[in-house]
Short mmCIF file of N, CA and C in Angstrom, two decimals:
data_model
loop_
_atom_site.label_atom_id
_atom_site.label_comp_id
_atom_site.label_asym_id
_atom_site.label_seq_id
_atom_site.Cartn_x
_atom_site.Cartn_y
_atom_site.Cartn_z
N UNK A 152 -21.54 71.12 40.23
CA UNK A 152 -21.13 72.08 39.23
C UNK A 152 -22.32 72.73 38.58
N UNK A 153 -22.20 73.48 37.68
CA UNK A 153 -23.21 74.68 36.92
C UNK A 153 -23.07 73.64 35.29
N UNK A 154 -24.64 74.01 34.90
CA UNK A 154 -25.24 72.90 33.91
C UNK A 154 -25.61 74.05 33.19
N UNK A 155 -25.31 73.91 31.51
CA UNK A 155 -26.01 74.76 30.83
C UNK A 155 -27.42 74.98 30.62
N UNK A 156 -28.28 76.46 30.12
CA UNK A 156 -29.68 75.94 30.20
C UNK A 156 -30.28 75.02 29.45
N UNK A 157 -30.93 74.01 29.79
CA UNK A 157 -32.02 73.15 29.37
C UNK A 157 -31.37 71.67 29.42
N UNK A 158 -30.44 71.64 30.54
CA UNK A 158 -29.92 70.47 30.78
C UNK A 158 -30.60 70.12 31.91
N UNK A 159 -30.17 68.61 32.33
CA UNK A 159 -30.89 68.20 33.62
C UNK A 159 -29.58 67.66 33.86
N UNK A 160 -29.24 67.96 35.49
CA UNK A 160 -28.24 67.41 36.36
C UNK A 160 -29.30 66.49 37.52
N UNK A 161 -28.38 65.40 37.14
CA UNK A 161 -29.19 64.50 38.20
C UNK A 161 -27.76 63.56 39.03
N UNK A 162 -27.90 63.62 40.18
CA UNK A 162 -26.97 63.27 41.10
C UNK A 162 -26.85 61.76 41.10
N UNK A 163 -25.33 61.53 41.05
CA UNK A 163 -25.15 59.84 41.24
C UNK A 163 -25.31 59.01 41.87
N UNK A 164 -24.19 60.38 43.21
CA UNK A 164 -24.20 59.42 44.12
C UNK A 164 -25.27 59.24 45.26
N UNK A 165 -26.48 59.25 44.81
CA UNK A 165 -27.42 59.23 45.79
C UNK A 165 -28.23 58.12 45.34
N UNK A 166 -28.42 57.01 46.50
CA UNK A 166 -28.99 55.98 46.25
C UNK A 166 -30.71 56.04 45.93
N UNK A 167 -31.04 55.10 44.88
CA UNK A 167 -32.36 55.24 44.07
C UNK A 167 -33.12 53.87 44.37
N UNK A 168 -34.46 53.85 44.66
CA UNK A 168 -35.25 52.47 44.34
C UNK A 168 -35.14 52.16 42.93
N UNK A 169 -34.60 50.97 42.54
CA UNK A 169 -34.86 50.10 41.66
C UNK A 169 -35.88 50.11 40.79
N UNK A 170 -37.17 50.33 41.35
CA UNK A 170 -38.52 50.01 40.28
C UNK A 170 -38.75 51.65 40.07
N UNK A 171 -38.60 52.60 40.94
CA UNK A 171 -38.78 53.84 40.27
C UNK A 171 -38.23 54.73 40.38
N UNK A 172 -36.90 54.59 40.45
CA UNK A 172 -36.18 55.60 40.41
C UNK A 172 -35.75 57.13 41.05
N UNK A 173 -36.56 56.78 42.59
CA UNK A 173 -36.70 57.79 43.39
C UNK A 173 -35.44 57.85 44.20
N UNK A 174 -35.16 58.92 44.77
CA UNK A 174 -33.73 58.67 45.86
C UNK A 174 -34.50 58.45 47.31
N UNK A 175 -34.07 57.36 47.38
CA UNK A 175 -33.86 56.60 48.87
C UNK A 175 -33.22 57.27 50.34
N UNK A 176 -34.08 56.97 51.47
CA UNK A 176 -33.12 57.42 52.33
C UNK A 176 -31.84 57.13 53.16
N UNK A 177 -30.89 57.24 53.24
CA UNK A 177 -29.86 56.96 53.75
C UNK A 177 -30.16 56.03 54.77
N UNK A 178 -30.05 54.92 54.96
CA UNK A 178 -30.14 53.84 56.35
C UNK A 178 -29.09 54.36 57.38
N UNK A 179 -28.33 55.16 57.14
CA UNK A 179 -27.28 55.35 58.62
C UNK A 179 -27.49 57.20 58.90
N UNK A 180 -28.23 57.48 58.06
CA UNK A 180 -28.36 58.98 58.28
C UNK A 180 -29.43 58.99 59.85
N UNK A 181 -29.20 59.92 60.57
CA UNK A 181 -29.81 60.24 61.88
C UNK A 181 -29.57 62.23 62.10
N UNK A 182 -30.71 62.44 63.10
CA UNK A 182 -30.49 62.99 63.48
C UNK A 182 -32.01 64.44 62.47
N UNK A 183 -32.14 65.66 63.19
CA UNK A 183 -33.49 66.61 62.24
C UNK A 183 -33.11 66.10 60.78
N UNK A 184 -34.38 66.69 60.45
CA UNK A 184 -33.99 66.35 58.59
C UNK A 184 -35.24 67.01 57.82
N UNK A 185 -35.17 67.61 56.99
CA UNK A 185 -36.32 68.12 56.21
C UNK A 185 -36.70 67.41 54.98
N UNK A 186 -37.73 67.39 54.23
CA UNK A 186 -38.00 66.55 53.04
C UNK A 186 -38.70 67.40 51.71
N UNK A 187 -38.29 67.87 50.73
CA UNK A 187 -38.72 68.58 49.95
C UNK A 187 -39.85 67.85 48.94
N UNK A 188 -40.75 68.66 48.85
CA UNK A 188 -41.53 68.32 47.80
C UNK A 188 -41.91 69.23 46.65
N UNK A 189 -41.26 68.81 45.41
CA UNK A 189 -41.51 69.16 44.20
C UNK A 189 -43.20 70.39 43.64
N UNK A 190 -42.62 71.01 42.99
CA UNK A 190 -43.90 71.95 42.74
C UNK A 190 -44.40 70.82 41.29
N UNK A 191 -45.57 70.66 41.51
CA UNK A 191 -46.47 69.86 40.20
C UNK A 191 -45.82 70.28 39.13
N UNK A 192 -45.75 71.65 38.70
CA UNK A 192 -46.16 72.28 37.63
C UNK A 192 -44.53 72.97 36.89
N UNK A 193 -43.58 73.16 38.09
CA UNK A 193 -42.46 73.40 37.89
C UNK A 193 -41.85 72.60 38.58
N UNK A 194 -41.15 71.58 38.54
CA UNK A 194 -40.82 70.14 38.96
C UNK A 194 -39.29 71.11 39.45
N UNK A 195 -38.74 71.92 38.84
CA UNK A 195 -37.28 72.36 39.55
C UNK A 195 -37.81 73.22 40.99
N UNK A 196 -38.56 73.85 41.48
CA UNK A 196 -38.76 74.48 42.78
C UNK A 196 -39.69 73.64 43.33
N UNK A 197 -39.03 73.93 44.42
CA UNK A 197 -40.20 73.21 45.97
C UNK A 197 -41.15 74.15 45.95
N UNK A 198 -42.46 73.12 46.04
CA UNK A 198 -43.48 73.35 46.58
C UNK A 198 -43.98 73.52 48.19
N UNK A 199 -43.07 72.44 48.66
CA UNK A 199 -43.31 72.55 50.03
C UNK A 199 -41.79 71.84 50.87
N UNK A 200 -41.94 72.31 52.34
CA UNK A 200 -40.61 71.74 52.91
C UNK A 200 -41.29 70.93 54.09
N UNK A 201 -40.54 69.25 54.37
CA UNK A 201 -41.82 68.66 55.70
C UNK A 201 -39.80 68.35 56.72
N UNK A 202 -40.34 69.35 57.84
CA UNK A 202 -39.34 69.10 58.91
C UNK A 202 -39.54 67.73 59.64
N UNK A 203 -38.73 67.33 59.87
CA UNK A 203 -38.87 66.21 60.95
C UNK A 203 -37.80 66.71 62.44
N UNK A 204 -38.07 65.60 63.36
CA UNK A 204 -37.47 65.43 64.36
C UNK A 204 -36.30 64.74 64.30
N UNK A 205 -35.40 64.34 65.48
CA UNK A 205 -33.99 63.56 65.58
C UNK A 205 -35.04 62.09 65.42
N UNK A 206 -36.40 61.88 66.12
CA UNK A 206 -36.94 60.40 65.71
C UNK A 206 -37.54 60.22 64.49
N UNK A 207 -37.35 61.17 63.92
CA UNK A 207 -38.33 61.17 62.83
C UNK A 207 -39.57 61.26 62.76
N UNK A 208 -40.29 61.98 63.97
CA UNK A 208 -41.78 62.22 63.85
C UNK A 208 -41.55 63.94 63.08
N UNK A 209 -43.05 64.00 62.25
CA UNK A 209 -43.04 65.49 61.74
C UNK A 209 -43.62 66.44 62.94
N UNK A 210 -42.84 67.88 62.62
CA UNK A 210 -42.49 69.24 63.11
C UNK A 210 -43.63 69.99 62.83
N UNK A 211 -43.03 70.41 61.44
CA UNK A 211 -43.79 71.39 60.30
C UNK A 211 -43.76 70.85 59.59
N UNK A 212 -44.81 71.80 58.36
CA UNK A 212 -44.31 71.93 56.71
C UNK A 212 -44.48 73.27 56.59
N UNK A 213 -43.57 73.36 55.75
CA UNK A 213 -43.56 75.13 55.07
C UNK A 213 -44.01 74.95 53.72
N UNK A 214 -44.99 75.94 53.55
CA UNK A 214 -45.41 75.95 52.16
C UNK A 214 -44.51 77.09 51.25
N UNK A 215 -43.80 76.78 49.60
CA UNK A 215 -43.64 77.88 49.14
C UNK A 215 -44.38 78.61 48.33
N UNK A 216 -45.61 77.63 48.08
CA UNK A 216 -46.18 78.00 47.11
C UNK A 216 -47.72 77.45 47.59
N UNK A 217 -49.02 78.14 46.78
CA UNK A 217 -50.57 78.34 47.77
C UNK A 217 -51.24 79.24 46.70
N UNK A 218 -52.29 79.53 47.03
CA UNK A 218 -53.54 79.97 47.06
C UNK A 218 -53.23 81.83 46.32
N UNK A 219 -54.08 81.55 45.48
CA UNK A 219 -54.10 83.63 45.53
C UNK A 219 -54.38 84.16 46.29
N UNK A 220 -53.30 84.89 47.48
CA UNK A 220 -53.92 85.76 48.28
C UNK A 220 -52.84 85.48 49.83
N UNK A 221 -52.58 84.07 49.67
CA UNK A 221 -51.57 83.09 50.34
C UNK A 221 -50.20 84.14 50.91
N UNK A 222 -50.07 84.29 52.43
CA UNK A 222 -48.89 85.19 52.25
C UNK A 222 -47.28 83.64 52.35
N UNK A 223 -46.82 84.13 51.37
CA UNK A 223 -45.62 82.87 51.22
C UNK A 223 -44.15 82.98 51.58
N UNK A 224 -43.66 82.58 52.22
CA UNK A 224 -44.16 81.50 52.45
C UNK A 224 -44.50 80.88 54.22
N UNK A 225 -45.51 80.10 54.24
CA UNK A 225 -46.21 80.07 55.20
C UNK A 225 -45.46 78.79 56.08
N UNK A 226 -46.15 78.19 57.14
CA UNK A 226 -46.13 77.19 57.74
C UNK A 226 -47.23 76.63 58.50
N UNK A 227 -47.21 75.01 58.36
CA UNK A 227 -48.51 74.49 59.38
C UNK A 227 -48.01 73.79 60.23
N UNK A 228 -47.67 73.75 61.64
CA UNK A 228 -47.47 72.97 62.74
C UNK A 228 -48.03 71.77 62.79
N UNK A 229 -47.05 70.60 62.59
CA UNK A 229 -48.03 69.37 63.15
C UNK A 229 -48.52 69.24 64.22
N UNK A 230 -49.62 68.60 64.17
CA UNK A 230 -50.78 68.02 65.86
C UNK A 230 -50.81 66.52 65.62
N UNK A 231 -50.25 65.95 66.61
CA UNK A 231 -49.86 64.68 66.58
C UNK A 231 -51.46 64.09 67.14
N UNK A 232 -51.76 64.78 67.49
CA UNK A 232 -52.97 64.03 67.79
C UNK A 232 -54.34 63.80 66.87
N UNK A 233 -54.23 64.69 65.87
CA UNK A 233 -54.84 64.47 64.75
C UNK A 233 -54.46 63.94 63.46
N UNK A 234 -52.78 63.60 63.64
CA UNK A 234 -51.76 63.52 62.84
C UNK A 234 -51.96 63.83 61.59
N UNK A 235 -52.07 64.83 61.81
CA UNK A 235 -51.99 66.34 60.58
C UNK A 235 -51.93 67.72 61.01
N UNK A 236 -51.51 68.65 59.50
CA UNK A 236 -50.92 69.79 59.79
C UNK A 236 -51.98 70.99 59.95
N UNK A 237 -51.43 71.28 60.88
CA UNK A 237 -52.74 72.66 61.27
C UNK A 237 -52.81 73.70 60.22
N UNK A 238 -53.48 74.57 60.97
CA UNK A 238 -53.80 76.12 60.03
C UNK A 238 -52.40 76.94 59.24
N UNK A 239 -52.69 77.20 58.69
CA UNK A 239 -51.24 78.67 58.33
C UNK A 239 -51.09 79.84 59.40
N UNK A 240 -49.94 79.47 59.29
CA UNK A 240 -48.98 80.22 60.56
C UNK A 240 -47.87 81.26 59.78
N UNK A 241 -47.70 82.14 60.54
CA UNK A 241 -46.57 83.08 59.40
C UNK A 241 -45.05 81.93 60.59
N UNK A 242 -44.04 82.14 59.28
CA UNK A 242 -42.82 81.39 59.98
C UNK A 242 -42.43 81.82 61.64
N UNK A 243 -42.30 80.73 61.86
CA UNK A 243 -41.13 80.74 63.60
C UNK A 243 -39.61 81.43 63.69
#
């Protein structure tokens, strides 16, 4: 549902670790999946998006947010062989 401004909606039914309160991943969930990560500074928009595979090895990440000058939003291809994300790429 729609939250008035300066409320925080925080979801129930999504399972949380115990000691900090993060949401957990589903143990029976399978199959691609992306993972959002929070902007520092504005905690409500993603900063970045990390794709995975059906095994769960990483894809990409898409950046939404970067650098002055940064065209956004970008992407870096993982290289498994360095297991990390390459250069900026304009999207696929």
């Amino acid at each position: 549902g729609r939250y008035a401004d300066a409320q925080k909606a925080y979801r129930t039914n999504v399972s949380r670790d115990p000691k900090t309160n993060v949401p957990s991943p589903d143990p029976k969930a399978s199959g691609a999946h992306s993972r959002l990560q929070p902007d520092a500074r504005d905690p409500g928009r993603p900063y970045s998006a990390t794709e995975f595979d059906a095994a769960g090895n990483p894809v990409k990440r898409t950046d939404f947010a970067g650098r002055r000058g940064d065209t956004l939003p970008h992407q870096h291809k993982y290289d498994p062989n360095t297991k990390g994300f390459g250069k900026k790429e304009p999207l696929d």
